Amino acid sequence: MTTNYSIFRQKVESLIQQSNYISRDLSWLQFNYRVLDQVKKPERGVLERLKFLAITASNLDEFFMIRVGSLYNYIDYEKQRLDYSGLREEPFRATLLEGLHEFVAEQNNIFSKELTPLFSNENFSIANIKDLSDSEKSEVSTYFKKTVFPMLTPMVSDNYRTFPLLMNKVLFFGIVTMDEFEGKEQKKISFVQIPQNLPRFYEIFRENEIIFVPIEEIIREYIHKLFRNVEIIATNLMRITRNGDFTLEESEDIETDFIEELKRKLKTRKTGRVVRLEIEPNASKWMIRRLMDIWEIDTFNIFENNKILDLTGLWQIINHSAFKYNLPPSKKLVEPLSMRDLQNENIFQTFKKRDVLLHHPFNSIEPLLKLIETAAEDPNVLAIKITIYRLAKDSRITAALLKAVENGKHVSALFEIKARFDEENNMGEAKKLQNAGCFVIHGIGTLKTHTKMLLIVRKEGEKVTRYVHMGSGNYNEDTSKLYTDIGFITTKEYYANDVSEFFNAITGHSHPRKYDYLLTAPTDMREQLLTLIEKEAKNASAGLPSGIIMKMNSLQDDKIIDALYKASGAGVPIKLIVRGICCIRPGRKNLSENITVISIVGNFLEHSRIFYFHNNDDPTVYCGSADAMVRSFDRRIESLFLFVDKRCKKEAMTILDFNLKDNVNSYLMQEDGSYVKVEMEGKKAFDSHKEFYNITDEAVEKTKLF
């Protein structure tokens, strides 16, 4: 059997390597390895390393819910799916889950062997009950008795009771007991779900140390109190992840008729199917066999962990107030280059003087917030229109829009209520605005609104001036401190005309003419980008200067990839900066020899999208919210805007230049889809996440990309 499996693996690996595309899901796994690589860096403090470890765990949860869940939609309903790797459903499932097992093993190994021994340096530890003093055990016992015990509900599964509904991503115990029935001993399974509204760790304060006792270990210690006079055979901690892929329109490889069929079937489901079972080692084999049968899973879906189950619980330690000085301090934000001589101006006058590029998180989002808040109060502002995808909690944007409505201004807000995992928050914020009198639109049919646009209409004397903001990031003041994003503010009429047309199209029944300075999806963004790529190929073939640089989160659209392959063959130098999923194969002979791909993973989440075309030494540069993905082009309302202002265009080019120079946070993609850390090789360290704090007009002026 080992020989047969070895032959199977060789055949699978051969198919994967023959394909001209990298599998989206296998590429994502490589991305999470790059995040995990941050945990290994000894120059980072322990808490910072724990932060990145918790991020990898959160990433993994979402991946199982959405991407593994999507795969099971095909398997469960016996639909065919051919992955970019060339593999069908079952071979791909085996390959993907095998890779995920290897990742989880590496995750747990780093936590137990590299991080845990360092906890004492930060004056904390994670301990079990046996590690506590008698007085501390008494304290924990009181906590269990008064707080935890009343909240616990054992749920037995037997011939008389239906199998209990176990919640997604929640820790619970599976308890195997022995009972006597009609003179025969009989095993039963009961489940005890750990309350979600209790802290993951009980905190004990010693003189120079904080002891974090996992809530599950407290419950395990006293679990017998829930099963009096019953023999407990096994007590095993576990956690399940369910299929959460219900935003079916966003599945890139799914057929329209299958979407409708799945929607009908999913309506009958109370919960998503189980796609992962995390469990302690040496768990009851009898219980595991039963759970495998009930949930229709196999050993590929079972992940053992002998340390902390659910590493996302580490956030309680990472964010603990006692350690707030143990994390690296935030650097002082710098003023946007184009605003450094305009700080005492009225906010409207500032943006009338010149176009402004904001580069977050190095530049604050404050100028934008101040613009919206001032507009809400200004008697000359007539209307505010905005698209909203994700908002901060206690959002200043929402507060400003509410104030604007209160002050009698027309406010239109397109809220995307299908923003994954933010649906509830967005619905609540949208309802607030709607109740106040704001004109709220909840998306356009099956399309997800992902574009980021703001339009403020202000009467100034006999004229009306329109203030426009477009960008790559959400209107979220919290994430603006964590993500690299671009915001662009202008009062130029040619932008305002396009943006006004765009709002009319998405809020009404307008069918706009072709935009002059916007590329939009799902209308013609892909086609326009393909035209720009083909133009570079023609220039290269004619011996003219050419070049393409694209910075994005993900590259997955096969039509864009094929066009880049063709341009590479024509001699166009192509540099791609792709943070996460990248399905192109760089450096393959006779296919992509002129294509290089880097990924930057560091202190900030790379989130800006910039598309640069050399255009015979007259660069064309677009920026916006869209990645090169099927969903971005076909199933989302997206936009990219053209830089006209030479200064702002140069700033965008400098962002690309700094990214390409980065030899601290950069990983180089190999032909086989793996990544290697870019080494400095005697060069001076260039960390783009630090260098942007020191950017100067002179550096921008000198920027030349090809």
PDB file of N, CA and C in Angstrom, residues 548-577:
ATOM      1  N   ILE A 548       6.119  46.221 -17.207  1.00  0.00           N
ATOM      2  CA  ILE A 548       4.879  46.125 -16.423  1.00  0.00           C
ATOM      3  C   ILE A 548       5.259  45.843 -14.973  1.00  0.00           C
ATOM      4  N   ILE A 549       4.658  46.604 -14.052  1.00  0.00           N
ATOM      5  CA  ILE A 549       4.761  46.298 -12.619  1.00  0.00           C
ATOM      6  C   ILE A 549       3.340  46.297 -12.070  1.00  0.00           C
ATOM      7  N   MET A 550       2.967  45.216 -11.413  1.00  0.00           N
ATOM      8  CA  MET A 550       1.646  45.138 -10.791  1.00  0.00           C
ATOM      9  C   MET A 550       1.806  44.785  -9.323  1.00  0.00           C
ATOM     10  N   LYS A 551       1.173  45.567  -8.480  1.00  0.00           N
ATOM     11  CA  LYS A 551       1.154  45.282  -7.034  1.00  0.00           C
ATOM     12  C   LYS A 551      -0.277  45.006  -6.621  1.00  0.00           C
ATOM     13  N   MET A 552      -0.492  43.882  -5.967  1.00  0.00           N
ATOM     14  CA  MET A 552      -1.861  43.507  -5.598  1.00  0.00           C
ATOM     15  C   MET A 552      -1.824  42.489  -4.470  1.00  0.00           C
ATOM     16  N   ASN A 553      -3.002  42.159  -3.957  1.00  0.00           N
ATOM     17  CA  ASN A 553      -3.101  41.122  -2.931  1.00  0.00           C
ATOM     18  C   ASN A 553      -3.047  39.740  -3.546  1.00  0.00           C
ATOM     19  N   SER A 554      -3.743  39.571  -4.687  1.00  0.00           N
ATOM     20  CA  SER A 554      -3.873  38.242  -5.294  1.00  0.00           C
ATOM     21  C   SER A 554      -3.887  38.348  -6.810  1.00  0.00           C
ATOM     22  N   LEU A 555      -3.262  37.361  -7.464  1.00  0.00           N
ATOM     23  CA  LEU A 555      -3.272  37.241  -8.925  1.00  0.00           C
ATOM     24  C   LEU A 555      -3.762  35.841  -9.255  1.00  0.00           C
ATOM     25  N   GLN A 556      -4.958  35.758  -9.820  1.00  0.00           N
ATOM     26  CA  GLN A 556      -5.572  34.443 -10.063  1.00  0.00           C
ATOM     27  C   GLN A 556      -6.280  34.346 -11.403  1.00  0.00           C
ATOM     28  N   ASP A 557      -6.621  35.468 -12.037  1.00  0.00           N
ATOM     29  CA  ASP A 557      -7.393  35.446 -13.281  1.00  0.00           C
ATOM     30  C   ASP A 557      -6.549  34.864 -14.419  1.00  0.00           C
ATOM     31  N   ASP A 558      -7.015  33.784 -15.034  1.00  0.00           N
ATOM     32  CA  ASP A 558      -6.203  33.097 -16.046  1.00  0.00           C
ATOM     33  C   ASP A 558      -6.026  33.923 -17.319  1.00  0.00           C
ATOM     34  N   LYS A 559      -6.988  34.782 -17.631  1.00  0.00           N
ATOM     35  CA  LYS A 559      -6.851  35.599 -18.847  1.00  0.00           C
ATOM     36  C   LYS A 559      -5.737  36.641 -18.676  1.00  0.00           C
ATOM     37  N   ILE A 560      -5.676  37.249 -17.487  1.00  0.00           N
ATOM     38  CA  ILE A 560      -4.586  38.189 -17.197  1.00  0.00           C
ATOM     39  C   ILE A 560      -3.251  37.441 -17.188  1.00  0.00           C
ATOM     40  N   ILE A 561      -3.223  36.262 -16.569  1.00  0.00           N
ATOM     41  CA  ILE A 561      -1.989  35.465 -16.512  1.00  0.00           C
ATOM     42  C   ILE A 561      -1.516  35.111 -17.915  1.00  0.00           C
ATOM     43  N   ASP A 562      -2.438  34.655 -18.768  1.00  0.00           N
ATOM     44  CA  ASP A 562      -2.060  34.288 -20.138  1.00  0.00           C
ATOM     45  C   ASP A 562      -1.512  35.490 -20.904  1.00  0.00           C
ATOM     46  N   ALA A 563      -2.122  36.667 -20.693  1.00  0.00           N
ATOM     47  CA  ALA A 563      -1.641  37.878 -21.370  1.00  0.00           C
ATOM     48  C   ALA A 563      -0.238  38.243 -20.882  1.00  0.00           C
ATOM     49  N   LEU A 564       0.031  38.055 -19.593  1.00  0.00           N
ATOM     50  CA  LEU A 564       1.363  38.330 -19.058  1.00  0.00           C
ATOM     51  C   LEU A 564       2.387  37.344 -19.615  1.00  0.00           C
ATOM     52  N   TYR A 565       1.981  36.078 -19.758  1.00  0.00           N
ATOM     53  CA  TYR A 565       2.879  35.096 -20.386  1.00  0.00           C
ATOM     54  C   TYR A 565       3.239  35.532 -21.812  1.00  0.00           C
ATOM     55  N   LYS A 566       2.213  35.972 -22.541  1.00  0.00           N
ATOM     56  CA  LYS A 566       2.433  36.395 -23.930  1.00  0.00           C
ATOM     57  C   LYS A 566       3.349  37.624 -23.982  1.00  0.00           C
ATOM     58  N   ALA A 567       3.134  38.566 -23.061  1.00  0.00           N
ATOM     59  CA  ALA A 567       3.974  39.766 -23.016  1.00  0.00           C
ATOM     60  C   ALA A 567       5.408  39.395 -22.648  1.00  0.00           C
ATOM     61  N   SER A 568       5.558  38.448 -21.736  1.00  0.00           N
ATOM     62  CA  SER A 568       6.900  37.979 -21.367  1.00  0.00           C
ATOM     63  C   SER A 568       7.607  37.392 -22.586  1.00  0.00           C
ATOM     64  N   GLY A 569       6.865  36.619 -23.354  1.00  0.00           N
ATOM     65  CA  GLY A 569       7.436  36.028 -24.565  1.00  0.00           C
ATOM     66  C   GLY A 569       7.849  37.075 -25.580  1.00  0.00           C
ATOM     67  N   ALA A 570       7.173  38.226 -25.561  1.00  0.00           N
ATOM     68  CA  ALA A 570       7.515  39.309 -26.489  1.00  0.00           C
ATOM     69  C   ALA A 570       8.703  40.128 -25.987  1.00  0.00           C
ATOM     70  N   GLY A 571       9.162  39.817 -24.769  1.00  0.00           N
ATOM     71  CA  GLY A 571      10.331  40.513 -24.236  1.00  0.00           C
ATOM     72  C   GLY A 571      10.041  41.594 -23.229  1.00  0.00           C
ATOM     73  N   VAL A 572       8.792  41.691 -22.749  1.00  0.00           N
ATOM     74  CA  VAL A 572       8.448  42.719 -21.759  1.00  0.00           C
ATOM     75  C   VAL A 572       8.963  42.303 -20.378  1.00  0.00           C
ATOM     76  N   PRO A 573       9.765  43.123 -19.710  1.00  0.00           N
ATOM     77  CA  PRO A 573      10.142  42.812 -18.326  1.00  0.00           C
ATOM     78  C   PRO A 573       8.941  43.040 -17.408  1.00  0.00           C
ATOM     79  N   ILE A 574       8.581  42.020 -16.642  1.00  0.00           N
ATOM     80  CA  ILE A 574       7.374  42.074 -15.814  1.00  0.00           C
ATOM     81  C   ILE A 574       7.757  41.793 -14.365  1.00  0.00           C
ATOM     82  N   LYS A 575       7.427  42.734 -13.492  1.00  0.00           N
ATOM     83  CA  LYS A 575       7.720  42.589 -12.064  1.00  0.00           C
ATOM     84  C   LYS A 575       6.391  42.609 -11.312  1.00  0.00           C
ATOM     85  N   LEU A 576       6.121  41.551 -10.604  1.00  0.00           N
ATOM     86  CA  LEU A 576       4.862  41.431  -9.875  1.00  0.00           C
ATOM     87  C   LEU A 576       5.138  41.429  -8.374  1.00  0.00           C
ATOM     88  N   ILE A 577       4.341  42.226  -7.643  1.00  0.00           N
ATOM     89  CA  ILE A 577       4.430  42.290  -6.177  1.00  0.00           C
ATOM     90  C   ILE A 577       3.079  41.799  -5.669  1.00  0.00           C
TER      91      ILE A 577
END
